[in-house]
Amino acid sequence: MTQALSSCTATLVNRVLEEPSRLDRVIFGSRQDPFAMTPSERDHFLLDVVVDSLQHHVRNNPRVASFFARHNFSPESLGRLADLDTIPLLSADVYKRMRVTSAADTPIVRSFTSSGTSGAVSRIERDNLTLQRLSGSIRQAARLLEPWVPRDVNDEDLELVNLGPSREEAGEIWFAYIMAMAEIIAPSTYYVSGGVSYLEAAADAVMERITSGGLIGIVGAPFLLFELAKRFLSTKKRPKAHERLFVITGGGWKRNQAQAVVPSTLRAMTVEAFGLVSESQIRDGFNQVELNSIFFECDYHRKHVPPWVHVTARHIETLKAIPAGEAGLMSYVDASAMSYPCFFIADDLGTVSADPCPCGRTGPTVTYHSRIARQQAEGCSSKLDAKLTDRRRK
Ligand SMILES: [Zn+2]
């Protein structure tokens, strides 16, 4: 996967950046593992790149400049890591209501919308660098998936079974785009077409690949993995994949929430259904359209936050930052987004852990809890609107 992408990103860095920034050297670099920085290195790096990013948005986005001014906030006031929690944050709802681009001089390459299970959708415009940094983020996060997702695999060694819709079929839908990014790993075959899921064909492909001795990756939403696993568990004809299969899930259960099982149950089912040797072969990833980075699980099923993103859980009523280890509304400051301001409070409930992960990587890890009930979320959005946005002032 990474050989092809490395040359691609190297070309990109040379083409787009005369002098790559410190952030780009880390996102696009292949030598340094961003998750292996020392805690002190990580803190300094995060602070530096966030200040750079916020200064960029102030310069290129008058809405951000006036938003910060109204909050008497200046990026230059950020002197230590704890100060990052003082950054005024947008409500994720802002992206649904207005165009918030910071791309004054750079063309928008693609505009993405959220999957929109209900109501209005977010629209996020990405320029070339922002989009390439997202790819870089996925490549770096894929380090967490080793050795199951090998870094130096040849295309012919690996085949991906993608349980989600193809990018073309899904249009601009963000989740499908992220799923399709798996194509940077290896050739993919899609098993959803015309809105119909072809799990039987996916099951056949898995059996055939395992029987022929190849390596296979399954990519898809948890509910589709659940259905595929159930299909194998209901029959004696199951693959015995051992070490030759890995699974990457993402996107949550969405409309299938009623059938949702806890992640550990899904992993146990998957190990049995495919004849795997370890639950470590099954990893979940988190991303949302407003966020320009992806968080993958490590061996210990903890989602690691890359060092260019600051994540804080916030009190559901007061929106104040709460201590690590307590559940709250997730908020993000992602320094990798150039073409739009990426500092916002989401409507996901989660917990940020500062405890060292047994895998040895540095930085916080996050756990997401069930999607906040819609009614509750709308209540929160109203509060966020009142507190954080300038709708009535414009
Ligand atoms: Zn870990």
Coordinates of C-alpha atoms and ligand atoms in Angstrom, one line a residue:
M1 CA 0.0 0.0 0.0
T2 CA 2.4 2.5 1.2
Q3 CA 5.1 2.3 -1.4
A4 CA 2.8 3.6 -4.1
L5 CA 1.3 6.2 -1.8
S6 CA 4.7 7.3 -0.6
S7 CA 5.8 8.2 -4.1
C8 CA 2.4 9.8 -4.7
T9 CA 2.7 12.0 -1.6
A10 CA 6.3 12.7 -2.3
T11 CA 5.4 14.0 -5.7
L12 CA 2.6 16.0 -4.1
V13 CA 4.8 17.5 -1.5
N14 CA 7.3 18.5 -4.2
R15 CA 4.7 19.9 -6.4
V16 CA 2.5 21.8 -3.9
L17 CA 4.9 22.8 -1.3
E18 CA 8.1 24.6 -2.1
E19 CA 9.1 24.2 1.5
P20 CA 6.9 21.7 3.3
S21 CA 5.7 22.9 6.7
R22 CA 6.5 21.1 9.8
L23 CA 3.0 19.6 9.7
D24 CA 3.5 18.3 6.2
R25 CA 6.8 16.8 7.0
V26 CA 5.0 14.7 9.6
I27 CA 1.8 13.9 7.7
F28 CA 3.6 13.0 4.5
G29 CA 6.9 11.7 6.0
S30 CA 7.6 8.0 5.9
R31 CA 10.4 7.8 8.4
Q32 CA 8.9 9.2 11.6
D33 CA 5.9 7.5 13.1
P34 CA 3.7 10.3 14.3
F35 CA 2.3 8.1 17.0
A36 CA 5.8 7.5 18.4
M37 CA 6.7 11.0 19.3
T38 CA 7.7 11.5 22.9
P39 CA 5.0 13.2 25.0
S40 CA 7.1 16.3 25.1
E41 CA 7.7 16.3 21.3
R42 CA 4.0 15.7 20.7
D43 CA 2.9 18.5 22.9
H44 CA 5.2 21.1 21.3
F45 CA 4.3 19.9 17.8
L46 CA 0.6 20.0 18.5
L47 CA 0.8 23.5 19.9
D48 CA 2.9 24.8 17.0
V49 CA 0.7 23.4 14.3
V50 CA -2.5 24.5 15.9
V51 CA -1.2 28.1 16.2
D52 CA -0.1 28.0 12.6
S53 CA -3.5 26.7 11.5
L54 CA -5.5 29.2 13.5
Q55 CA -3.4 32.0 12.2
H56 CA -4.1 30.8 8.6
H57 CA -7.8 30.8 9.2
V58 CA -7.8 34.3 10.8
R59 CA -5.9 35.6 7.7
N60 CA -8.1 33.9 5.1
N61 CA -11.5 33.7 6.7
P62 CA -13.2 37.0 7.8
R63 CA -15.9 35.0 9.7
V64 CA -13.2 33.3 11.8
A65 CA -11.4 36.6 12.4
S66 CA -14.6 38.2 13.7
F67 CA -15.6 35.1 15.6
F68 CA -12.3 35.1 17.5
A69 CA -12.4 38.8 18.0
R70 CA -15.8 38.6 19.6
H71 CA -14.4 36.0 22.0
N72 CA -11.4 38.1 22.7
F73 CA -9.3 35.3 21.5
S74 CA -6.0 35.4 19.6
P75 CA -4.0 32.3 18.4
E76 CA -0.9 34.0 19.7
S77 CA -2.3 33.6 23.3
L78 CA -1.8 29.9 23.1
G79 CA 1.3 29.3 25.1
R80 CA 0.9 25.8 26.5
L81 CA -1.0 22.7 25.7
A82 CA -3.8 23.3 28.3
D83 CA -4.6 26.6 26.5
L84 CA -5.9 24.6 23.5
D85 CA -9.1 24.1 25.5
T86 CA -9.7 27.8 25.4
I87 CA -10.0 28.0 21.6
P88 CA -13.6 29.2 20.8
L89 CA -15.2 26.4 18.9
L90 CA -17.8 26.3 16.1
S91 CA -20.9 24.2 16.4
A92 CA -20.8 21.4 13.8
D93 CA -24.2 22.8 12.8
V94 CA -22.4 25.8 11.3
Y95 CA -21.3 23.7 8.4
K96 CA -24.9 22.9 7.6
R97 CA -26.0 26.5 7.5
M98 CA -23.3 28.5 5.8
R99 CA -20.2 28.3 3.6
V100 CA -17.2 28.6 5.9
T101 CA -14.3 28.4 3.5
S102 CA -10.8 29.6 4.4
A103 CA -9.5 29.0 0.9
A104 CA -9.0 32.5 -0.2
D105 CA -6.4 31.8 -2.8
T106 CA -6.7 28.1 -3.5
P107 CA -9.3 26.4 -5.6
I108 CA -11.7 24.0 -4.0
V109 CA -11.1 20.5 -5.4
R110 CA -14.0 18.7 -3.9
S111 CA -17.0 19.6 -1.8
F112 CA -18.3 16.8 0.5
T113 CA -21.6 16.3 2.3
S114 CA -22.3 14.2 5.3
S115 CA -24.3 11.0 4.8
G116 CA -27.4 12.9 6.1
T117 CA -29.4 10.2 7.9
S118 CA -31.6 13.0 9.1
G119 CA -32.2 16.7 8.2
A120 CA -29.7 19.1 6.9
V121 CA -26.3 17.9 5.7
S122 CA -22.9 19.4 6.4
R123 CA -21.0 20.7 3.3
I124 CA -17.2 20.8 3.6
E125 CA -15.1 22.2 0.8
R126 CA -11.5 20.9 0.5
D127 CA -8.7 22.2 -1.5
N128 CA -5.9 20.0 -2.8
L129 CA -3.6 20.3 0.2
T130 CA -6.4 19.6 2.7
L131 CA -7.5 16.6 0.7
Q132 CA -4.0 15.3 0.4
R133 CA -3.5 15.7 4.1
L134 CA -6.5 13.6 4.7
S135 CA -4.9 10.9 2.5
G136 CA -1.7 11.3 4.5
S137 CA -3.6 11.0 7.7
I138 CA -5.1 7.7 6.6
R139 CA -1.7 6.4 5.5
Q140 CA -0.2 7.3 8.8
A141 CA -3.1 5.9 10.8
A142 CA -2.7 2.7 8.8
R143 CA 0.5 2.2 10.8
L144 CA -1.7 1.1 13.6
L145 CA -3.1 -1.7 11.6
E146 CA 0.2 -3.5 11.1
P147 CA 1.1 -6.3 10.7
W148 CA -2.4 -7.3 9.5
V149 CA -2.4 -4.6 6.9
P150 CA 1.2 -4.9 5.6
R151 CA 3.0 -1.8 4.6
D152 CA 4.9 -3.4 1.8
V153 CA 2.4 -5.7 0.2
N154 CA 2.2 -6.1 -3.5
D155 CA -1.1 -5.4 -5.2
E156 CA -1.4 -9.0 -6.4
D157 CA -1.0 -10.3 -2.9
L158 CA -4.0 -8.5 -1.5
E159 CA -7.6 -8.1 -2.5
L160 CA -10.1 -6.0 -0.8
V161 CA -13.8 -6.8 -0.4
N162 CA -15.6 -3.6 0.1
L163 CA -19.0 -4.0 1.6
G164 CA -20.0 -0.4 1.1
P165 CA -21.1 1.3 -2.2
S166 CA -18.6 2.4 -4.7
R167 CA -17.5 6.0 -4.8
E168 CA -19.2 6.6 -8.1
E169 CA -22.5 5.2 -7.0
A170 CA -22.5 7.1 -3.7
G171 CA -21.7 10.5 -5.4
E172 CA -20.3 12.9 -2.9
I173 CA -21.3 11.0 0.2
W174 CA -18.5 11.3 2.6
F175 CA -18.6 7.9 4.2
A176 CA -18.4 6.1 0.8
Y177 CA -15.4 8.3 -0.1
I178 CA -13.6 7.3 3.0
M179 CA -14.4 3.7 2.4
A180 CA -13.1 4.1 -1.2
M181 CA -9.8 5.5 0.2
A182 CA -9.1 1.8 1.0
E183 CA -8.3 1.6 -2.7
I184 CA -5.0 3.1 -1.9
I185 CA -4.2 -0.1 -0.1
A186 CA -5.2 -2.6 -2.9
P187 CA -7.7 -3.3 -5.6
S188 CA -11.2 -3.3 -4.3
T189 CA -14.4 -5.1 -5.4
Y190 CA -17.7 -3.5 -4.3
Y191 CA -20.5 -5.6 -3.1
V192 CA -23.2 -3.0 -3.0
S193 CA -24.8 -1.9 -6.2
G194 CA -27.9 0.1 -7.0
G195 CA -28.6 0.3 -3.3
V196 CA -28.6 -3.5 -3.0
S197 CA -26.1 -5.4 -0.9
Y198 CA -24.7 -8.5 -2.5
L199 CA -23.4 -10.2 0.7
E200 CA -23.8 -13.7 -0.9
A201 CA -21.3 -12.7 -3.6
A202 CA -19.0 -11.1 -1.0
A203 CA -19.2 -14.4 1.0
D204 CA -18.3 -16.3 -2.1
A205 CA -15.3 -14.0 -2.9
V206 CA -14.0 -14.4 0.7
M207 CA -14.2 -18.2 0.5
E208 CA -12.6 -18.3 -2.9
R209 CA -9.7 -16.1 -1.9
I210 CA -9.0 -17.9 1.3
T211 CA -9.2 -21.3 -0.5
S212 CA -6.7 -20.1 -3.1
G213 CA -4.3 -19.0 -0.5
G214 CA -4.4 -15.2 -1.0
L215 CA -4.6 -12.3 1.5
I216 CA -7.9 -10.5 1.9
G217 CA -9.2 -7.4 3.5
I218 CA -12.8 -6.7 4.3
V219 CA -13.8 -3.0 4.5
G220 CA -17.3 -1.9 5.4
A221 CA -19.8 -0.6 7.9
P222 CA -20.2 -2.7 11.1
F223 CA -23.8 -3.7 10.2
L224 CA -22.6 -5.2 6.9
L225 CA -19.8 -7.1 8.6
F226 CA -22.4 -8.3 11.1
E227 CA -24.6 -9.6 8.3
L228 CA -21.7 -11.3 6.6
A229 CA -20.5 -12.9 9.8
K230 CA -24.0 -14.1 10.6
R231 CA -24.2 -15.6 7.2
F232 CA -21.1 -17.7 7.8
L233 CA -22.1 -18.6 11.3
S234 CA -25.4 -20.0 10.0
T235 CA -23.6 -22.6 7.9
K236 CA -20.8 -25.2 8.3
K237 CA -19.1 -23.9 5.2
R238 CA -16.9 -21.3 6.7
P239 CA -13.5 -19.8 5.7
K240 CA -10.5 -20.8 7.8
A241 CA -8.6 -17.6 7.1
H242 CA -6.2 -17.7 10.1
E243 CA -3.7 -14.9 9.6
R244 CA -4.8 -14.1 6.0
L245 CA -7.7 -11.8 6.6
F246 CA -8.2 -8.5 8.2
V247 CA -11.3 -6.3 8.7
I248 CA -11.6 -2.6 8.8
T249 CA -15.0 -1.2 9.9
G250 CA -16.1 2.4 9.9
G251 CA -19.2 4.5 9.9
G252 CA -21.2 3.1 12.7
W253 CA -24.6 1.4 12.5
K254 CA -26.6 4.4 11.4
R255 CA -30.1 3.3 10.4
N256 CA -29.4 -0.2 11.6
Q257 CA -28.9 1.0 15.2
A258 CA -31.7 -1.3 16.5
Q259 CA -29.5 -4.4 15.5
A260 CA -26.3 -2.9 16.9
V261 CA -24.1 -5.2 19.0
V262 CA -21.2 -4.0 21.1
P263 CA -17.9 -4.0 19.4
S264 CA -16.4 -6.8 21.4
T265 CA -19.4 -9.0 20.4
L266 CA -19.0 -8.2 16.8
R267 CA -15.3 -9.0 17.0
A268 CA -15.9 -12.3 18.7
M269 CA -18.5 -13.2 16.0
T270 CA -16.1 -12.2 13.2
V271 CA -13.2 -14.3 14.6
E272 CA -15.5 -17.3 14.7
A273 CA -17.2 -16.7 11.3
F274 CA -14.0 -16.2 9.4
G275 CA -11.7 -18.5 11.4
L276 CA -9.3 -15.8 12.4
V277 CA -6.5 -16.2 15.0
S278 CA -7.1 -12.9 16.9
E279 CA -9.5 -10.1 17.4
S280 CA -6.6 -7.9 16.6
Q281 CA -7.4 -8.6 13.0
I282 CA -10.5 -6.5 13.3
R283 CA -10.2 -2.7 13.7
D284 CA -12.6 0.1 13.7
G285 CA -11.9 3.6 12.4
F286 CA -13.6 6.9 13.2
N287 CA -14.0 9.9 10.9
Q288 CA -16.8 12.4 10.2
V289 CA -17.1 14.8 7.2
E290 CA -16.1 17.8 9.2
L291 CA -12.9 16.2 10.5
N292 CA -9.9 16.0 8.3
S293 CA -8.2 13.0 10.0
I294 CA -9.0 9.5 10.7
F295 CA -8.6 7.6 14.0
F296 CA -7.9 3.9 13.8
E297 CA -7.8 1.4 16.6
C298 CA -4.5 -0.2 17.7
D299 CA -4.1 -3.8 18.8
Y300 CA -5.8 -2.9 22.0
H301 CA -8.9 -1.5 20.2
R302 CA -8.2 2.0 21.4
K303 CA -8.6 4.8 18.8
H304 CA -5.4 6.8 18.6
V305 CA -5.5 10.6 17.9
P306 CA -2.8 11.8 15.6
P307 CA -0.5 14.6 16.9
W308 CA -2.0 17.3 14.7
V309 CA -5.5 16.9 16.3
H310 CA -6.6 18.1 19.7
V311 CA -9.6 16.3 21.1
T312 CA -11.5 17.2 24.2
A313 CA -14.7 15.9 25.7
R314 CA -17.0 18.7 26.9
H315 CA -19.8 18.9 29.4
I316 CA -23.1 18.3 27.7
E317 CA -24.7 21.4 29.2
T318 CA -21.9 23.9 29.9
L319 CA -19.7 22.8 27.0
K320 CA -16.7 23.3 29.3
A321 CA -13.8 20.9 28.8
I322 CA -14.0 18.0 31.2
P323 CA -11.2 15.8 32.6
A324 CA -9.9 12.9 30.7
G325 CA -11.7 9.7 31.4
E326 CA -15.2 11.3 31.6
A327 CA -17.8 11.1 28.9
G328 CA -18.9 14.2 27.1
L329 CA -19.6 15.8 23.8
M330 CA -16.5 15.4 21.6
S331 CA -14.7 18.5 20.3
Y332 CA -11.9 18.8 17.8
V333 CA -9.2 21.1 16.7
D334 CA -7.7 19.6 13.5
A335 CA -4.7 21.6 12.3
S336 CA -4.5 19.7 8.9
A337 CA -7.6 21.5 7.4
M338 CA -6.6 24.6 5.4
S339 CA -9.6 25.3 3.2
Y340 CA -12.1 25.3 6.1
P341 CA -11.9 26.0 9.8
C342 CA -11.8 22.7 11.6
F343 CA -12.4 23.5 15.2
F344 CA -15.8 22.4 16.3
I345 CA -18.0 20.6 18.8
A346 CA -19.6 17.5 17.4
D347 CA -22.7 15.7 18.6
D348 CA -21.0 12.4 19.4
L349 CA -20.6 11.3 23.0
G350 CA -17.2 10.0 23.8
T351 CA -14.4 9.7 26.3
V352 CA -10.8 10.9 25.9
S353 CA -8.3 8.8 27.7
A354 CA -4.9 10.2 28.7
D355 CA -3.8 6.8 30.1
P356 CA -0.8 5.3 28.3
C357 CA -1.9 2.7 25.8
P358 CA -0.4 -0.8 26.3
C359 CA 0.7 -0.6 22.6
G360 CA 3.3 2.0 23.6
R361 CA 2.1 4.8 21.3
T362 CA 1.9 8.3 22.7
G363 CA -1.0 10.7 22.8
P364 CA -4.6 10.3 23.8
T365 CA -7.0 7.7 22.7
V366 CA -10.8 8.1 22.3
T367 CA -13.8 5.9 22.8
Y368 CA -17.1 6.7 21.2
H369 CA -20.4 6.0 22.9
S370 CA -23.8 5.5 21.3
R371 CA -24.9 8.3 19.1
I372 CA -26.6 10.9 21.2
A373 CA -30.4 10.7 20.9
R374 CA -31.6 13.1 18.2
Q375 CA -33.8 15.1 20.4
Q376 CA -31.0 15.6 22.8
A377 CA -28.6 16.5 20.0
E378 CA -31.0 19.1 18.7
G379 CA -31.3 20.6 22.1
C380 CA -27.5 20.7 22.3
S381 CA -27.3 22.2 18.8
S382 CA -29.7 25.0 19.9
K383 CA -27.5 25.7 22.9
L384 CA -24.4 25.7 20.7
D385 CA -26.0 28.0 18.3
A386 CA -26.8 30.5 21.0
K387 CA -23.4 30.3 22.5
L388 CA -21.1 29.9 19.5
T389 CA -22.5 31.2 16.3
D390 CA -23.2 34.5 14.8
R391 CA -26.4 33.8 13.0
R392 CA -28.4 36.6 14.5
R393 CA -25.6 39.1 14.2
K394 CA -25.2 38.7 10.4
Ligands
ZN1 ZN -2.7 1.7 21.5

